[in-house]
mmCIF file of C-alpha atoms in Angstrom:
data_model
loop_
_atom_site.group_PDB
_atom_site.id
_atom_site.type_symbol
_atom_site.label_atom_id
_atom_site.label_comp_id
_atom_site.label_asym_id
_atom_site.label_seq_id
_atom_site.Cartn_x
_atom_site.Cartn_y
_atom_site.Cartn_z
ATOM 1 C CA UNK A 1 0.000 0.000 0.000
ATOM 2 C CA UNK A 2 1.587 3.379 -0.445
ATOM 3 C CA UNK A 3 1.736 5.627 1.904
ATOM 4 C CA UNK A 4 2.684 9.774 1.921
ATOM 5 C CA UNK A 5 4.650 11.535 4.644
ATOM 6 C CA UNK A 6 4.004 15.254 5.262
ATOM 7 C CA UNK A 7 6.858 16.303 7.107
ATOM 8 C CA UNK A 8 5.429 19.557 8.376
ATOM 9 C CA UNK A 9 2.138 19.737 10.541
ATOM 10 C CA UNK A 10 2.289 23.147 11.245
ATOM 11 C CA UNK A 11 3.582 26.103 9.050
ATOM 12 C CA UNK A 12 3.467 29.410 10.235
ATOM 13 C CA UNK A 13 4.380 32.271 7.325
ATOM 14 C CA UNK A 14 3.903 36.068 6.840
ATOM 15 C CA UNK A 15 1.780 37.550 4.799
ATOM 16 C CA UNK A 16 2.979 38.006 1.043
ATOM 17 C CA UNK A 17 5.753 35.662 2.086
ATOM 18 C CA UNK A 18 6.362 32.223 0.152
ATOM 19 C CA UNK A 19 5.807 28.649 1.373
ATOM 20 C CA UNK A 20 6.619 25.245 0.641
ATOM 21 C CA UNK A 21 4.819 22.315 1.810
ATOM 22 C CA UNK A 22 5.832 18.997 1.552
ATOM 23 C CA UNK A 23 4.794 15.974 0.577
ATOM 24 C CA UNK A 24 6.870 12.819 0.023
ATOM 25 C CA UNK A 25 5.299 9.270 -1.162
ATOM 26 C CA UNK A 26 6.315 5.772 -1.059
ATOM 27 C CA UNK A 27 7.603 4.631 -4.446
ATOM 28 C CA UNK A 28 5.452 2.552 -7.137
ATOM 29 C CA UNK A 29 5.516 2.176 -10.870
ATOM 30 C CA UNK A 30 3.770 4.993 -11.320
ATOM 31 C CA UNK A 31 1.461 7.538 -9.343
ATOM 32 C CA UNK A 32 -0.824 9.913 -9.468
ATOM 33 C CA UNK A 33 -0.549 12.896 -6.912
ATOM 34 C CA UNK A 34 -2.882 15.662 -5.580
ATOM 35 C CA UNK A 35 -3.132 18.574 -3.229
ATOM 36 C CA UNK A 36 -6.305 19.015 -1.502
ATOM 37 C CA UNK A 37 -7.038 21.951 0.497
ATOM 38 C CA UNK A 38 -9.629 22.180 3.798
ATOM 39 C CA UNK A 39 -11.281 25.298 5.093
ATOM 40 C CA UNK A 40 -13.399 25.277 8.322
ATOM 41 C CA UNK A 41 -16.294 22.631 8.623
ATOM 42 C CA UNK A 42 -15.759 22.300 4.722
ATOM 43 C CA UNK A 43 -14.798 19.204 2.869
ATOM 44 C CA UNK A 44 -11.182 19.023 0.692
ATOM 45 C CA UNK A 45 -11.368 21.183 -2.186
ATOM 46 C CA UNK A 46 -8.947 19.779 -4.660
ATOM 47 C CA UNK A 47 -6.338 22.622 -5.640
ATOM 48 C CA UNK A 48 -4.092 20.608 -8.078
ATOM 49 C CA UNK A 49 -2.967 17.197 -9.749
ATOM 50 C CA UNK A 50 -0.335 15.472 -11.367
ATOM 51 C CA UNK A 51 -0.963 12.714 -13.934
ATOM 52 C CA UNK A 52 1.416 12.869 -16.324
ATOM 53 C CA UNK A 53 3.867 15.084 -18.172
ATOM 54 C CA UNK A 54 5.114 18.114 -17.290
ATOM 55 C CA UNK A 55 6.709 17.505 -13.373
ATOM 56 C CA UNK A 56 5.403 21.843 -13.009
ATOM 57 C CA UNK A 57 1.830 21.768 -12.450
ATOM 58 C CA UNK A 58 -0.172 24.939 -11.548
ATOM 59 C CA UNK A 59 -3.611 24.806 -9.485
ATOM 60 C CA UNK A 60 -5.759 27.178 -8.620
ATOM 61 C CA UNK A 61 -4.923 29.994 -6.243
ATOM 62 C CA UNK A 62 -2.024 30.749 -7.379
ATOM 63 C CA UNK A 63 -0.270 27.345 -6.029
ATOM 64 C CA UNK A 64 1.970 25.159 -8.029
ATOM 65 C CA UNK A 65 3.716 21.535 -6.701
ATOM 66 C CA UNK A 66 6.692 19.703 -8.708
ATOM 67 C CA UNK A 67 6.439 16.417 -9.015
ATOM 68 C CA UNK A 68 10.169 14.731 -8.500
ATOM 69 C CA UNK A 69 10.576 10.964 -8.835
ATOM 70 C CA UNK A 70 13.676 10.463 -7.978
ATOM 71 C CA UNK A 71 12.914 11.825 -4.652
ATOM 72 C CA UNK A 72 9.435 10.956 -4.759
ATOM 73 C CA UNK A 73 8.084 14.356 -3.400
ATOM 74 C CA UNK A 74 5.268 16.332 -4.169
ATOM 75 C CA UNK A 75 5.401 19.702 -2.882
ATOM 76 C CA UNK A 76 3.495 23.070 -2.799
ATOM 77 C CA UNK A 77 4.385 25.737 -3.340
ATOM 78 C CA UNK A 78 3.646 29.534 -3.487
ATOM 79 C CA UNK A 79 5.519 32.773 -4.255
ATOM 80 C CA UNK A 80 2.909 35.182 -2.059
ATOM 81 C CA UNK A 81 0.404 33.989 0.303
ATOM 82 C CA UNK A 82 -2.758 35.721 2.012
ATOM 83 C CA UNK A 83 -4.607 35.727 4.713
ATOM 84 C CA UNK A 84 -7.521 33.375 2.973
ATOM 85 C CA UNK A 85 -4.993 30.884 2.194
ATOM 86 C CA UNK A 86 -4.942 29.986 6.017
ATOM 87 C CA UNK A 87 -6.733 26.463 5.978
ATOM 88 C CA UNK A 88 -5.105 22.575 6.456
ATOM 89 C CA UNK A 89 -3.465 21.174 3.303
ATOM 90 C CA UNK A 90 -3.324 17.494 2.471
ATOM 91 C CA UNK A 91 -1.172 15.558 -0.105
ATOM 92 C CA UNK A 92 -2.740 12.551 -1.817
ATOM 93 C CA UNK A 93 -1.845 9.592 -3.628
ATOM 94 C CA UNK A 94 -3.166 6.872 -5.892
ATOM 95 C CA UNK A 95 -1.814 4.053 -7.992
ATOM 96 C CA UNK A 96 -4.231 2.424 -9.782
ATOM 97 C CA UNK A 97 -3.525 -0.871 -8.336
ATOM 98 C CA UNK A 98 -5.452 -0.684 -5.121
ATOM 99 C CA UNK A 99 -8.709 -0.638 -6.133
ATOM 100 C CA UNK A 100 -8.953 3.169 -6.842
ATOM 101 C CA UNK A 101 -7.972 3.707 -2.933
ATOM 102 C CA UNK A 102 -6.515 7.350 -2.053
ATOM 103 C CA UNK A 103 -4.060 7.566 0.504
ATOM 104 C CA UNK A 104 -3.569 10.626 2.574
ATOM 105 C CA UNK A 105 -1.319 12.645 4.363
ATOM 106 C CA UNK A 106 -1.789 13.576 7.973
ATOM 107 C CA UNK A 107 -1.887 17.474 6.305
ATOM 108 C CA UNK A 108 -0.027 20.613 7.551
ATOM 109 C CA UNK A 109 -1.673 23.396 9.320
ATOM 110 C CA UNK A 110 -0.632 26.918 7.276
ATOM 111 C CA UNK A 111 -1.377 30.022 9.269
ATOM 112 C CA UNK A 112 -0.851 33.332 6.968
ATOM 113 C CA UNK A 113 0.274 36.089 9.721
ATOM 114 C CA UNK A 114 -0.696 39.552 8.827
ATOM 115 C CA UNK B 1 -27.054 18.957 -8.068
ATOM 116 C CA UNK B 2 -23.276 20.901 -8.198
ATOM 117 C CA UNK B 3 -21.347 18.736 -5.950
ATOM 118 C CA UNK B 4 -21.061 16.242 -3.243
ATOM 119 C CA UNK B 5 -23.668 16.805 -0.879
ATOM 120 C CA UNK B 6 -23.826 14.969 2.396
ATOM 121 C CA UNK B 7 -26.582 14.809 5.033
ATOM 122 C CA UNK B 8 -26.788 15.610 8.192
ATOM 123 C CA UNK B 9 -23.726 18.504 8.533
ATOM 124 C CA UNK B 10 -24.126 17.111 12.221
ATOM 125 C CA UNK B 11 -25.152 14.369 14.082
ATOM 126 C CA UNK B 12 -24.690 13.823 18.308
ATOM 127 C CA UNK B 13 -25.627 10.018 19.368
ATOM 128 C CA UNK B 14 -25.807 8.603 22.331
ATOM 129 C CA UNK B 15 -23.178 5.928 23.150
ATOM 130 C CA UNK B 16 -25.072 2.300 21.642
ATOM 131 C CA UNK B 17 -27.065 4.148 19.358
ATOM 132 C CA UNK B 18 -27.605 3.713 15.536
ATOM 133 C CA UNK B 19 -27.004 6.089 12.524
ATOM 134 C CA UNK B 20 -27.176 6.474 9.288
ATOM 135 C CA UNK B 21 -25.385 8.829 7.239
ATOM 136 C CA UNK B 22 -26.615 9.637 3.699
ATOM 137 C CA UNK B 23 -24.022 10.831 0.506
ATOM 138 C CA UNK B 24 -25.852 11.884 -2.462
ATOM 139 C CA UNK B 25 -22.782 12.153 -5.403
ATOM 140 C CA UNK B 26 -22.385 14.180 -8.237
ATOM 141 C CA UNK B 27 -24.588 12.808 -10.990
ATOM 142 C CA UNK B 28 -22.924 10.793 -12.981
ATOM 143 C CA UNK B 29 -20.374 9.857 -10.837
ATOM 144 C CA UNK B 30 -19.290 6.085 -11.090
ATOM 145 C CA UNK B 31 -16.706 5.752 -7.850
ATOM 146 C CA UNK B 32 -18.025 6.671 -4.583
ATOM 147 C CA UNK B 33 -15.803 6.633 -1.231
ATOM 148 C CA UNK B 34 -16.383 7.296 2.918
ATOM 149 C CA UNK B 35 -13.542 8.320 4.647
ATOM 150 C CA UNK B 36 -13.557 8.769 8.580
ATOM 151 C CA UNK B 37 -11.633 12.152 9.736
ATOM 152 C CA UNK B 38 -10.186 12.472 13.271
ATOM 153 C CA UNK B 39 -9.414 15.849 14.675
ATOM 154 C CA UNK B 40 -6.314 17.062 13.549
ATOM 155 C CA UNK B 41 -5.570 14.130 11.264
ATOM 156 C CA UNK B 42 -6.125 13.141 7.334
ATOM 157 C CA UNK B 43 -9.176 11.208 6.111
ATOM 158 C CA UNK B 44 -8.957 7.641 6.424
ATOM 159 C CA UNK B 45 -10.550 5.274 3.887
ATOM 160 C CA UNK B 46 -13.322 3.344 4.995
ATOM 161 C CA UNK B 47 -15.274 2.004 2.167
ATOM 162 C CA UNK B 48 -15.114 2.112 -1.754
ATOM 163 C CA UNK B 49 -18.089 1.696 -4.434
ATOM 164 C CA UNK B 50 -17.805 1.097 -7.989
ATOM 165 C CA UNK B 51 -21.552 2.036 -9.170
ATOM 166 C CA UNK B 52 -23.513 -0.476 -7.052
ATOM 167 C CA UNK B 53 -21.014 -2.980 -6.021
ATOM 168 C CA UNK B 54 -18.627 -2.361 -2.877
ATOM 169 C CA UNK B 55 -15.176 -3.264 -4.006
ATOM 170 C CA UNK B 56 -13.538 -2.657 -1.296
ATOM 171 C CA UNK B 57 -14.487 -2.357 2.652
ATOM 172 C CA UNK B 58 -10.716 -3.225 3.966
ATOM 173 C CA UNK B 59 -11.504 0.279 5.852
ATOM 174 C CA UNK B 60 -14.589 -0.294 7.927
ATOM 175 C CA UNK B 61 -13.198 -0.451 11.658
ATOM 176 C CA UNK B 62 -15.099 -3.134 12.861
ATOM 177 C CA UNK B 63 -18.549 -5.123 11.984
ATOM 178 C CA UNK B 64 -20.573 -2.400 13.249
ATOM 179 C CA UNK B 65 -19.486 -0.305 10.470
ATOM 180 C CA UNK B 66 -21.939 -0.667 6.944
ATOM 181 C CA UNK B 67 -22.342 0.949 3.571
ATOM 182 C CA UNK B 68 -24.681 0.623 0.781
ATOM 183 C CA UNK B 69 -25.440 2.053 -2.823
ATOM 184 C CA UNK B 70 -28.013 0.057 -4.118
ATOM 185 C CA UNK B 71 -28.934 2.119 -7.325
ATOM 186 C CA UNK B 72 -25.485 3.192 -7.829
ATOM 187 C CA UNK B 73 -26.122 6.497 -6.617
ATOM 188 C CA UNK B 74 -26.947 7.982 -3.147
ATOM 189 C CA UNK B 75 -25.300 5.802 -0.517
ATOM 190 C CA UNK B 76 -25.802 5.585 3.392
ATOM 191 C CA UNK B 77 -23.336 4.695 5.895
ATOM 192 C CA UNK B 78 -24.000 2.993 8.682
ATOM 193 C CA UNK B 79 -23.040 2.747 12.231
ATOM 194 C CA UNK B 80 -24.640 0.379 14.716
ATOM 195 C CA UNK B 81 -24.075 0.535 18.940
ATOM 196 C CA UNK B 82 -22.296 3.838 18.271
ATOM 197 C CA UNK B 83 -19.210 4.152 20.306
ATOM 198 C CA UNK B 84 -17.221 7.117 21.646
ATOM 199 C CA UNK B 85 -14.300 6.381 19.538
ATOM 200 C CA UNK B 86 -16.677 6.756 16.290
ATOM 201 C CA UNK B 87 -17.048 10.266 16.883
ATOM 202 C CA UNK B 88 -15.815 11.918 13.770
ATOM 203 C CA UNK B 89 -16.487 13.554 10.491
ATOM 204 C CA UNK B 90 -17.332 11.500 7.749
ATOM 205 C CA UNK B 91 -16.615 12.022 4.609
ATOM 206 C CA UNK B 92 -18.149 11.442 1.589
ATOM 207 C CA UNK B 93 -16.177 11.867 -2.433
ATOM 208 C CA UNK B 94 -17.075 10.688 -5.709
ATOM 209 C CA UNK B 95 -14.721 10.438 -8.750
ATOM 210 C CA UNK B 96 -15.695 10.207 -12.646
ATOM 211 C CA UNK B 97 -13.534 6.827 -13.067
ATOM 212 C CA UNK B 98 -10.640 5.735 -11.921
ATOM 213 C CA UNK B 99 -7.778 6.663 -10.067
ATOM 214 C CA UNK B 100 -6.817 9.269 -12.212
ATOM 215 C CA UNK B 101 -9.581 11.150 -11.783
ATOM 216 C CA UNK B 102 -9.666 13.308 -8.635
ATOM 217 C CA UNK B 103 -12.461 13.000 -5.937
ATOM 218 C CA UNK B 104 -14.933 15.622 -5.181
ATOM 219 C CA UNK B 105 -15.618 15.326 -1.527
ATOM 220 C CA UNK B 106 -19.092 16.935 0.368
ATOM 221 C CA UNK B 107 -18.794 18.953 3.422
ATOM 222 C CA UNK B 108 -19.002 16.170 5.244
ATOM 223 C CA UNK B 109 -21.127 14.754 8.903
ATOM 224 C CA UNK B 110 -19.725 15.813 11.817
ATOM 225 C CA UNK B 111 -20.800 12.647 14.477
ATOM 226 C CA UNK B 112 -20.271 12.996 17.959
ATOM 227 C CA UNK B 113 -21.281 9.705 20.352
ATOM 228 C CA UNK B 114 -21.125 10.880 23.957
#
């Protein structure tokens, strides 16, 4: 079963500062990877995915991951955060090969300071 | 409807209780999952549908634990002699197909056994 390790649970970052979050999976054949992203009392809004091609993908909100086999990590990333983008941020996985299952990360908190 | 939509948003049960939590999909939707969410942790998968068949319930914590879809469609979870360590949010996603594509999750049931 695969499993995905996010390192940090709790990011705190200025306003209009960057962030990284990151995700790193266990290794299979081949993956495919999301970023999900949950406000208060809401379900996970998906904010990006990577199937195939390009390793740069852009989601919405201005957020981007690379995906990076070799090291099989998946992270987030943005140049300028705000305040809204306060919320919990999980990393996903599936393969294909386990019956369609998703596999989570335990998420990171990111707090936007003004 | 638009998306996921899940029913109730809350739900407190006394300890040996039954419930039933409902998941209506987005139309169309083939794949159907319930995930369990502890506080401060990622979902966990409890159950998987492929229209109406179950494919996989490797998730379901114990025997007391029970989904259904029987039209393919809406689905109910079920949880019989509710315990305190049930007390959760639920979560609810559909996906198009396969793994590939991502799931759209509902706000999900908040269910508290005290």
């Amino acid at each position: 079963a695969q499993s995905v390790t996010q390192l940090d649970s709790q990011v705190p970052v200025f306003e209009e500062a960057p962030v990284e979050l990151r995700c790193n999976y266990s290794s299979s054949v081949s993956v495919y990877l999301f970023w999900y992203v949950q406000y208060p009392n809401q379900g996970l809004q998906l904010l990006l995915k990577y199937l195939s091609g390009s390793t740069l993908v852009k989601g919405i909100n201005g957020f981007e991951a690379e995906f990076n086999k070799s090291q099989t990590s998946f992270h987030l990333r943005k140049p300028s955060v705000h305040i809204s983008d306060t919320a919990e941020y999980f990393c996903a996985v599936s393969d294909g090969f386990t019956g369609n299952q998703f596999y989570f990360g335990t998420g990171t908190s990111l707090t936007v300071i003004p | 409807g638009a998306g996921v939509s899940q029913s109730p948003r809350y739900k407190v049960a006394k300890r040996g209780q039954d419930v039933a939590l409902r998941c209506d999909p987005i139309s169309g939707h083939v794949s159907l999952f319930w995930y369990q969410q502890a506080l401060g942790q990622g979902p966990e998968f409890l159950t998987y549908f492929q229209n109406e068949a179950q494919l996989d319930k490797s998730g379901l914590p114990s025997d007391r634990f029970f989904a259904e879809r029987p039209e393919g469609s809406v689905s109910t979870l079920k949880i019989q002699r509710t315990q305190q360590e049930d007390s959760a949010v639920y979560l609810c996603a559909s996906s198009a197909r396969d793994s590939s594509s991502p799931l759209h999750f509902g706000n999900g049931t908040r269910l508290t056994v005290t």
